[in-house]
Every structure is written in structure tokens, then in C-alpha cells.
Amino acid sequence: RKLRRRQPEVIQNHQRPLSGSRESQRLVHAKQFMGLDPNLDATFCMNWQERDDLSVVDDQTAKRWWSTLVKFLLLQERAHRLRRWPSTKQRAHGDAAKYQQEALVAAEQLGADFSRDIEQGRIRVAFRRIGGFPVLRIFRGNVWTYSVRLDLRRVINLRQRCICARGGEPRPRVLRSCGAHAKAAADLAIAIHEQEKAEKAFWEGMRGKPCCRTMKYCPLA
């Protein structure tokens, strides 16, 4: 497969895979193959070091590093054809990746279905003020699930059924007595809220940069 392609020297847009973030190891690559998510210094990132350590210390870790690179480049090829990132596993941009990591950790504590919903973008957070207090309302799909007082960093109704699988049992657990799920639920909502704010700030910082028009729905277009 030919991976070299002429690309304009402009900012490219699409979300990074879960194996990509600014905190990762970086590769300098040829200008004629800019990839689809380069940094401003013509490098690209292929892993999130805190979650997926790709340090090379022996033959096995070197093989894993090269394998990750090949998978990343093949995804780039598919993205070029589809004009969208082909995987649901993707990293947010800039500082938003930190909060995305925090959301993933919280979701894992709540169960595999929450982790899946995070990857598929089915969990959203709406901010509003109720009685003068900042409140985050959390939705799974279009269904309201719970609310969090942002200033107190806790779920408002701790007596509701837990949002994990045990909350759907014939004798359901309530949120406040279901392990650490009350804290995980609050952490999840706050992390998603902060991620959205950081992602918005990232694109505001890119305002005025030219768009390469290789990906659909680019905020720079």
C-alpha cells in the first residue's frame, strides 16, 4: 500500500484515536505525507502514555510500538477514503484529552455499558442553573439519567436507583449505597463537561487556520 500522498501544509481535522494524544511519543514524518492529524510542528501522536505505555525497552515492546504505528497509518488510509475517522475509539484534541481520560476511568467503574456509551458518544451533559446553583444533567441517548451539583461535585439525588446494572435488579441498589458509584457518576459528568469546554477552547485557538477539506464536518471549514 502506498502511504505517501501530497498534502497541503495546513491544519488537518479529525478526532484522534484512543492511541493518540499530545502527551504521547511523537514521530517526525515527511511533509508530503502529513497524515490526517498532525501537530503544528509536523509531527503526529499515536498513543496516550498514561493509559497505553509504548516505551521501547526490549524486542517485545519494540514490536508493539511498530504494530501500533502500522495500525495508525492504516486507519489514516481508511479515513482518507471515508472522509471521517473510521474508529469509534478516538481521542479529543489538546487539553480535552485529559478530561476524556478521566471520563473513561469513571465510566469503567460504572460498568462496560457505560464505557461503550462513552466510545459511541451516547452520553451527553447539559449545563443549566436551577435555583441559582450550577447543575449538570446527564443523558444516555435522549434519556435523562441523573443530575450533579457542579459546585458540590456530587449527584443531587443519592436515593435514586444506581445507574449501574444493579440498579435494574428486582431489589435495586440505590446510588449512595452502591460502592463508589455515586462518586464515579459525579466524576463522569464533570469530566465530560470539562472535556467539552476544553475541546471548544481548542478549536477557538485554531480559528483562522486554513482547512484542508479532506474531512467532513470540519470546524475550520
Tab-separated table of C-alpha atoms in Angstrom:
chain	number	residue	atom	x	y	z
A	1	ARG	CA	0.000	0.000	0.000
A	2	LYS	CA	1.270	3.444	-0.834
A	3	LEU	CA	1.108	5.712	2.161
A	4	ARG	CA	2.841	8.718	0.659
A	5	ARG	CA	0.476	11.387	-0.591
A	6	ARG	CA	0.773	15.040	-1.346
A	7	GLN	CA	-0.955	17.094	1.328
A	8	PRO	CA	-1.320	20.867	1.739
A	9	GLU	CA	0.656	22.218	4.669
A	10	VAL	CA	-2.384	23.237	6.711
A	11	ILE	CA	-4.112	22.120	9.891
A	12	GLN	CA	-5.988	18.856	9.313
A	13	ASN	CA	-9.107	17.937	11.268
A	14	HIS	CA	-10.482	14.807	12.781
A	15	GLN	CA	-10.561	13.265	16.205
A	16	ARG	CA	-7.614	11.259	17.367
A	17	PRO	CA	-7.805	7.534	18.091
A	18	LEU	CA	-7.557	6.341	21.668
A	19	SER	CA	-3.918	5.682	20.862
A	20	GLY	CA	-3.247	9.364	20.171
A	21	SER	CA	-2.598	12.490	22.214
A	22	ARG	CA	-0.164	15.345	22.595
A	23	GLU	CA	1.320	13.663	25.680
A	24	SER	CA	2.346	10.616	23.636
A	25	GLN	CA	5.566	9.733	21.905
A	26	ARG	CA	5.855	11.729	18.692
A	27	LEU	CA	7.111	10.854	15.235
A	28	VAL	CA	8.523	13.301	12.725
A	29	HIS	CA	7.195	12.412	9.291
A	30	ALA	CA	7.678	13.572	5.733
A	31	LYS	CA	5.950	16.756	4.619
A	32	GLN	CA	4.394	15.006	1.602
A	33	PHE	CA	2.594	12.607	3.971
A	34	MET	CA	1.140	14.901	6.572
A	35	GLY	CA	-1.237	12.251	7.892
A	36	LEU	CA	-4.690	13.400	8.911
A	37	ASP	CA	-3.916	14.742	12.365
A	38	PRO	CA	-0.506	16.417	12.515
A	39	ASN	CA	0.661	18.793	15.191
A	40	LEU	CA	1.790	22.268	14.286
A	41	ASP	CA	5.409	21.096	14.172
A	42	ALA	CA	4.668	18.410	11.514
A	43	THR	CA	4.618	15.513	13.996
A	44	PHE	CA	1.761	13.220	14.891
A	45	CYS	CA	0.866	11.309	18.058
A	46	MET	CA	-0.210	7.699	18.258
A	47	ASN	CA	-0.697	6.861	21.935
A	48	TRP	CA	-1.821	8.266	25.279
A	49	GLN	CA	1.115	7.484	27.510
A	50	GLU	CA	-0.807	7.467	30.793
A	51	ARG	CA	-3.201	4.798	29.505
A	52	ASP	CA	-1.165	2.920	26.931
A	53	ASP	CA	2.574	2.989	27.580
A	54	LEU	CA	4.532	2.393	24.372
A	55	SER	CA	8.005	2.817	25.822
A	56	VAL	CA	10.521	0.658	23.954
A	57	VAL	CA	12.735	-1.293	26.342
A	58	ASP	CA	13.171	-4.667	24.604
A	59	ASP	CA	12.273	-6.630	21.450
A	60	GLN	CA	8.664	-7.250	22.516
A	61	THR	CA	7.908	-3.618	23.298
A	62	ALA	CA	9.603	-2.574	20.041
A	63	LYS	CA	7.298	-4.949	18.107
A	64	ARG	CA	4.293	-3.492	19.899
A	65	TRP	CA	5.410	0.049	19.040
A	66	TRP	CA	5.774	-0.788	15.336
A	67	SER	CA	2.461	-2.679	15.331
A	68	THR	CA	0.703	0.370	16.785
A	69	LEU	CA	2.263	2.577	14.122
A	70	VAL	CA	1.083	0.296	11.296
A	71	LYS	CA	-2.486	0.230	12.681
A	72	PHE	CA	-2.441	4.021	12.983
A	73	LEU	CA	-1.292	4.506	9.380
A	74	LEU	CA	-3.877	2.042	8.041
A	75	LEU	CA	-6.590	3.980	9.877
A	76	GLN	CA	-5.260	7.118	8.182
A	77	GLU	CA	-5.731	5.472	4.798
A	78	ARG	CA	-9.327	4.488	5.620
A	79	ALA	CA	-10.047	7.967	6.955
A	80	HIS	CA	-8.807	9.495	3.699
A	81	ARG	CA	-11.279	7.372	1.703
A	82	LEU	CA	-14.241	7.770	4.076
A	83	ARG	CA	-13.587	11.435	4.894
A	84	ARG	CA	-14.224	10.624	8.571
A	85	TRP	CA	-12.327	8.803	11.298
A	86	PRO	CA	-13.261	5.100	10.861
A	87	SER	CA	-12.964	4.060	14.521
A	88	THR	CA	-15.179	4.921	17.490
A	89	LYS	CA	-12.050	4.821	19.667
A	90	GLN	CA	-10.699	8.311	19.342
A	91	ARG	CA	-9.018	10.984	21.395
A	92	ALA	CA	-10.206	14.521	21.933
A	93	HIS	CA	-7.933	17.411	20.955
A	94	GLY	CA	-5.460	19.302	23.104
A	95	ASP	CA	-6.202	19.538	26.831
A	96	ALA	CA	-9.602	17.911	26.248
A	97	ALA	CA	-7.824	14.538	26.081
A	98	LYS	CA	-7.001	14.781	29.793
A	99	TYR	CA	-10.666	15.123	30.735
A	100	GLN	CA	-11.638	12.415	28.264
A	101	GLN	CA	-9.261	10.085	30.129
A	102	GLU	CA	-10.927	10.992	33.430
A	103	ALA	CA	-14.344	10.260	31.910
A	104	LEU	CA	-13.157	6.870	30.655
A	105	VAL	CA	-11.855	5.921	34.104
A	106	ALA	CA	-15.155	6.909	35.746
A	107	ALA	CA	-17.174	5.052	33.104
A	108	GLU	CA	-15.153	1.867	33.651
A	109	GLN	CA	-16.118	1.942	37.333
A	110	LEU	CA	-19.799	2.087	36.379
A	111	GLY	CA	-19.681	-0.879	34.002
A	112	ALA	CA	-18.901	-1.991	30.475
A	113	ASP	CA	-22.109	-0.488	29.084
A	114	PHE	CA	-21.016	2.977	30.242
A	115	SER	CA	-17.601	2.514	28.642
A	116	ARG	CA	-19.294	1.524	25.392
A	117	ASP	CA	-21.666	4.504	25.530
A	118	ILE	CA	-18.720	6.858	26.043
A	119	GLU	CA	-16.944	5.453	22.970
A	120	GLN	CA	-20.110	5.744	20.887
A	121	GLY	CA	-20.842	9.297	22.023
A	122	ARG	CA	-24.178	8.347	23.601
A	123	ILE	CA	-23.575	10.205	26.862
A	124	ARG	CA	-24.052	13.966	26.867
A	125	VAL	CA	-24.156	16.618	29.549
A	126	ALA	CA	-26.337	19.725	29.646
A	127	PHE	CA	-25.455	22.646	31.911
A	128	ARG	CA	-28.125	24.807	33.488
A	129	ARG	CA	-28.763	26.801	36.646
A	130	ILE	CA	-31.509	25.576	38.948
A	131	GLY	CA	-32.398	27.766	41.898
A	132	GLY	CA	-29.214	29.728	41.229
A	133	PHE	CA	-26.996	26.636	41.506
A	134	PRO	CA	-24.908	25.176	38.643
A	135	VAL	CA	-26.289	21.782	37.637
A	136	LEU	CA	-25.179	19.190	35.098
A	137	ARG	CA	-27.931	16.983	33.658
A	138	ILE	CA	-26.639	13.694	32.232
A	139	PHE	CA	-28.378	11.941	29.339
A	140	ARG	CA	-27.800	8.462	27.881
A	141	GLY	CA	-29.132	8.768	24.380
A	142	ASN	CA	-32.137	11.038	24.860
A	143	VAL	CA	-32.976	9.724	28.330
A	144	TRP	CA	-32.185	11.860	31.379
A	145	THR	CA	-30.310	9.671	33.875
A	146	TYR	CA	-29.198	11.827	36.801
A	147	SER	CA	-28.069	15.331	37.796
A	148	VAL	CA	-24.956	16.681	39.514
A	149	ARG	CA	-24.397	19.845	41.544
A	150	LEU	CA	-21.272	21.172	39.855
A	151	ASP	CA	-20.184	23.344	42.796
A	152	LEU	CA	-20.517	20.440	45.265
A	153	ARG	CA	-19.252	17.808	42.802
A	154	ARG	CA	-21.907	15.286	43.817
A	155	VAL	CA	-25.073	13.675	42.494
A	156	ILE	CA	-28.168	15.564	43.634
A	157	ASN	CA	-30.421	12.557	44.295
A	158	LEU	CA	-28.366	9.887	46.039
A	159	ARG	CA	-31.522	7.915	46.851
A	160	GLN	CA	-32.293	7.129	43.220
A	161	ARG	CA	-31.591	3.710	41.767
A	162	CYS	CA	-27.942	3.211	40.960
A	163	ILE	CA	-27.146	3.854	37.320
A	164	CYS	CA	-25.146	0.616	37.055
A	165	ALA	CA	-26.640	-2.776	36.167
A	166	ARG	CA	-27.506	-3.469	39.818
A	167	GLY	CA	-29.919	-0.559	39.738
A	168	GLY	CA	-32.116	-2.575	37.377
A	169	GLU	CA	-32.370	-5.671	39.569
A	170	PRO	CA	-35.679	-6.692	41.252
A	171	ARG	CA	-34.268	-5.323	44.516
A	172	PRO	CA	-32.223	-2.441	43.127
A	173	ARG	CA	-29.301	-0.791	44.839
A	174	VAL	CA	-29.644	2.920	45.469
A	175	LEU	CA	-26.813	5.121	44.292
A	176	ARG	CA	-25.472	6.156	47.691
A	177	SER	CA	-25.066	2.526	48.843
A	178	CYS	CA	-23.661	1.020	45.652
A	179	GLY	CA	-19.932	1.076	46.304
A	180	ALA	CA	-18.134	4.091	44.842
A	181	HIS	CA	-20.687	4.622	42.077
A	182	ALA	CA	-22.012	7.910	43.461
A	183	LYS	CA	-18.544	9.452	43.166
A	184	ALA	CA	-17.912	7.813	39.780
A	185	ALA	CA	-21.207	9.201	38.451
A	186	ALA	CA	-20.293	12.731	39.562
A	187	ASP	CA	-16.746	12.391	38.204
A	188	LEU	CA	-18.103	11.199	34.847
A	189	ALA	CA	-20.446	14.163	34.439
A	190	ILE	CA	-17.835	16.733	35.430
A	191	ALA	CA	-15.157	15.184	33.189
A	192	ILE	CA	-17.431	15.237	30.141
A	193	HIS	CA	-18.398	18.843	30.886
A	194	GLU	CA	-14.741	19.893	31.186
A	195	GLN	CA	-13.838	17.935	28.049
A	196	GLU	CA	-16.453	19.784	26.015
A	197	LYS	CA	-15.193	23.146	27.315
A	198	ALA	CA	-11.575	22.262	26.504
A	199	GLU	CA	-12.464	20.980	23.028
A	200	LYS	CA	-14.303	24.216	22.305
A	201	ALA	CA	-11.302	26.222	23.519
A	202	PHE	CA	-9.001	24.171	21.269
A	203	TRP	CA	-10.978	24.998	18.127
A	204	GLU	CA	-11.280	28.641	19.131
A	205	GLY	CA	-7.493	28.668	19.268
A	206	MET	CA	-7.404	27.267	15.724
A	207	ARG	CA	-9.722	29.962	14.383
A	208	GLY	CA	-8.364	31.479	11.191
A	209	LYS	CA	-6.307	28.413	10.228
A	210	PRO	CA	-6.993	27.108	6.690
A	211	CYS	CA	-8.949	23.869	6.270
A	212	CYS	CA	-7.621	21.092	4.004
A	213	ARG	CA	-11.223	19.990	3.197
A	214	THR	CA	-10.316	16.298	3.374
A	215	MET	CA	-12.635	15.503	6.294
A	216	LYS	CA	-16.358	16.077	6.656
A	217	TYR	CA	-17.797	18.396	9.304
A	218	CYS	CA	-14.528	20.205	9.962
A	219	PRO	CA	-14.867	23.123	12.425
A	220	LEU	CA	-12.307	25.018	10.325
A	221	ALA	CA	-14.333	24.785	7.106
